[in-house]
Amino acid sequence: MRRVTASATLLALAIAALAPGLRAQSAQEPEEPSHLGTWTHTIEGLEGPVALDFGPEGELWVAEAHADRLRRFDLSGEQARILEDSSVWGGPSGLAVGTRLYVSDPARRRVVAVGRETWQEVDVVLAGTEELCDPRGIAAVGGRLAVADGLGGVVRWLWRDRRERLGEGLLACPTGVALTSDGWLFVVDRDRARVERFTPEGEHAGGFGDFGAFPGLFAAPQGIATWGGRVFVADTENHRVSVHDTEGRLLYTLGTHAIRPREGEGRLHYPAAVAVSSNGQRLAVAEPLDGRVQVFTRAPGAEPPKDPLRALAPQASPHYGPPIALDGPWMLLVEPETHAVLVHDLRTLPAPSELTAFGRRGTNMGRYLRPTGVALEAASRRAWVVDPTRATLDEVRIRIDPEAPLNQHLGAAAWVRRIDLRAWKRDLAGVQAFFDPAPSEVEWDARTGSLWVLDQRNRAVLEVSPEGACLRTLGAGLLLRPTDLALGSDGVLWVVDELAGRVVGLRTEDGSVHRTLGEGALQRPAGVCVDGAGRVFVTDAARHRILRFDPSEGLDLQIGREGLGPAEFRGPRGLTLDGEGNLMVVDHGNHRCVVVTPDGAFVRAFGSKLYVRPAMRPESNAPESSSPEGEGR
């Protein structure tokens, strides 16, 4: 007979005592895993949807930056309510839904709270340069409010009687925030390609992510949401939503990259915001470039099924822009996804040839986090590049002979110097600024050798000497969001003021206002150039067209419309004049550049073949222009 030890007997008794519970547990069916990832419908025809959130009844609210409005949609995607008032917000960039609606108003540097029904009753939650520089994403949960201050590099965090700045010295450009029900804060930092975590008490608790294309890495992420121990990140330049647990471990990715123009039904194109309903059954993704929101629902399985055909499809071409610079035989374009500046030779038109590229992602000399502006002088072979995130202005020498036979020149750029605008310690030629400058565009002045630099943080134009000193400040207190500038032969500096929907002409000799153009005609101006006759050309990204202003008659022509055909655009940005007097336009949303005459006749297009082909069809090669709808002042 086998002997049983005392310890074995006790163990057997313990197992017997637990047996009914174990049998009951084993009788239960294991919970089937599920995920958010099955496309249900798309809300089309939106104007710059940059933020969204679900309400307590499952309704979806969307902020449209280009139209200065909020819209409410029911469960099927039908519009149920519209809140439209530019006096309450200008270019709304963040939205949180609770008992009230919290909205970022970047035009006035503030956050407001309005009622979901009686929304004209406005309360200002945060306001002024002491509180905010550039309000973006918002989260409001359980008495806590968090606001991502993009250009300010912090998160404003309000809880009870505490009003704090989180992430100072850590964050580069926070664009989205999310709060869990127990108070944890997650912040997406676009330019560092990171998600940072903060405890319910506001202490930094690490983060996750890095720059790259592989699953689990990010490229310019902008939006973020949380639900049920999951973190959903709108991974913008990777064209997907990346889903992680709260410790940062990748669970799955949602969406595939849209390759063909305007693909949808789960295929994403630069998603910028994400939201999850309170019951975890629906997820919404905003795509500003395509003017739409795609809605997904929960489905069985731990992650979405892979599309084997999509895995074999070629990758879409990167975008150009927004800036463009042209002088002599050369043209500079920025490729945002690679953080590079491309140097093209125009002698091979209709398709210019890429001679070299310089720059890559990083913080050292010759590297950028976000190159947004370029200038060029071919005679001295010099180029200038600005990076608002690093607050830097680089001078670059292009080591190519413009008269030499056409050839590629790898590594044909040498960095001359880097000017760190933070070294000015906010002293802008005797004007004490509240923020360090954030240079977003640059223009070379052949008359003086100075550079004119747009400063988005202080909403001004800075004159920078050849030695790198700040000489003057123009336009301070006048501009809401300057995005581009062009210098006319008469010494008038034309500055695009995006959120004000206008272009302001400043006299460079004294900074006074020469003239204002486009009020009432421009919705979201983006780029500007001036021809020899003094005519001012402005791209309107929201209305997908170019407006021409005559110096004496005002607005006299509009060029283009939305589309892929000849003289059609999708979110046009920068533009300049080539040696023949034609307009060269960065058709940003269509992955290409389009060339038209000053009168609107299509000349050519170049860039991604998939997007160029519809414009170059011979049977469609006709101008698309019309009479103006209004007059500028």
mmCIF file of N, CA, C and O in Angstrom, residues 111 174 184 218 222 228 282 284 308 313 350 362 382 470 515 525:
data_model
loop_
_atom_site.group_PDB
_atom_site.id
_atom_site.type_symbol
_atom_site.label_atom_id
_atom_site.label_comp_id
_atom_site.label_asym_id
_atom_site.label_seq_id
_atom_site.Cartn_x
_atom_site.Cartn_y
_atom_site.Cartn_z
ATOM 1 N N VAL A 111 -9.024 78.693 -24.150
ATOM 2 C CA VAL A 111 -9.929 77.550 -24.128
ATOM 3 C C VAL A 111 -11.249 78.040 -23.563
ATOM 4 O O VAL A 111 -11.284 78.729 -22.535
ATOM 5 N N PRO A 174 3.552 69.082 -27.889
ATOM 6 C CA PRO A 174 2.397 68.243 -27.539
ATOM 7 C C PRO A 174 1.173 68.685 -28.330
ATOM 8 O O PRO A 174 0.835 69.870 -28.373
ATOM 9 N N TRP A 184 -5.116 59.268 -14.798
ATOM 10 C CA TRP A 184 -3.833 59.212 -15.494
ATOM 11 C C TRP A 184 -3.914 60.022 -16.783
ATOM 12 O O TRP A 184 -4.930 59.992 -17.488
ATOM 13 N N PHE A 218 6.461 55.611 -34.087
ATOM 14 C CA PHE A 218 5.572 56.680 -34.527
ATOM 15 C C PHE A 218 6.286 57.606 -35.506
ATOM 16 O O PHE A 218 7.515 57.720 -35.496
ATOM 17 N N GLN A 222 -0.285 62.704 -33.728
ATOM 18 C CA GLN A 222 -0.950 63.948 -33.330
ATOM 19 C C GLN A 222 -2.096 63.751 -32.340
ATOM 20 O O GLN A 222 -2.296 64.588 -31.472
ATOM 21 N N GLY A 228 -10.486 51.478 -21.476
ATOM 22 C CA GLY A 228 -10.342 50.095 -21.038
ATOM 23 C C GLY A 228 -8.914 49.594 -20.969
ATOM 24 O O GLY A 228 -8.642 48.450 -21.353
ATOM 25 N N ARG A 282 -17.199 52.001 -30.278
ATOM 26 C CA ARG A 282 -16.926 52.711 -31.521
ATOM 27 C C ARG A 282 -15.658 53.549 -31.393
ATOM 28 O O ARG A 282 -15.317 54.041 -30.305
ATOM 29 N N ALA A 284 -13.517 56.629 -33.748
ATOM 30 C CA ALA A 284 -13.584 57.561 -34.876
ATOM 31 C C ALA A 284 -12.202 58.151 -35.132
ATOM 32 O O ALA A 284 -11.455 58.448 -34.186
ATOM 33 N N PRO A 308 -3.798 40.709 -47.331
ATOM 34 C CA PRO A 308 -2.612 40.215 -48.044
ATOM 35 C C PRO A 308 -2.325 41.007 -49.320
ATOM 36 O O PRO A 308 -1.164 41.167 -49.704
ATOM 37 N N ALA A 313 1.124 45.947 -52.033
ATOM 38 C CA ALA A 313 0.950 47.202 -52.768
ATOM 39 C C ALA A 313 2.137 48.124 -52.519
ATOM 40 O O ALA A 313 2.762 48.103 -51.454
ATOM 41 N N PRO A 350 9.642 69.160 -68.691
ATOM 42 C CA PRO A 350 8.551 69.356 -67.734
ATOM 43 C C PRO A 350 8.706 68.690 -66.381
ATOM 44 O O PRO A 350 7.969 69.021 -65.459
ATOM 45 N N GLY A 362 16.673 64.849 -36.646
ATOM 46 C CA GLY A 362 17.609 64.915 -35.528
ATOM 47 C C GLY A 362 17.719 66.330 -35.012
ATOM 48 O O GLY A 362 17.021 67.244 -35.463
ATOM 49 N N ARG A 382 23.471 79.645 -51.841
ATOM 50 C CA ARG A 382 23.105 79.578 -50.432
ATOM 51 C C ARG A 382 21.626 79.220 -50.282
ATOM 52 O O ARG A 382 20.789 79.643 -51.085
ATOM 53 N N CYS A 470 18.783 90.021 -34.424
ATOM 54 C CA CYS A 470 17.432 90.491 -34.694
ATOM 55 C C CYS A 470 17.456 92.012 -34.795
ATOM 56 O O CYS A 470 17.804 92.707 -33.825
ATOM 57 N N ARG A 515 -1.507 97.562 -47.111
ATOM 58 C CA ARG A 515 -2.813 97.167 -47.613
ATOM 59 C C ARG A 515 -3.163 95.797 -47.048
ATOM 60 O O ARG A 515 -2.279 95.010 -46.706
ATOM 61 N N PRO A 525 -6.027 80.971 -46.078
ATOM 62 C CA PRO A 525 -4.872 81.208 -46.942
ATOM 63 C C PRO A 525 -3.644 80.495 -46.409
ATOM 64 O O PRO A 525 -3.472 80.354 -45.195
#
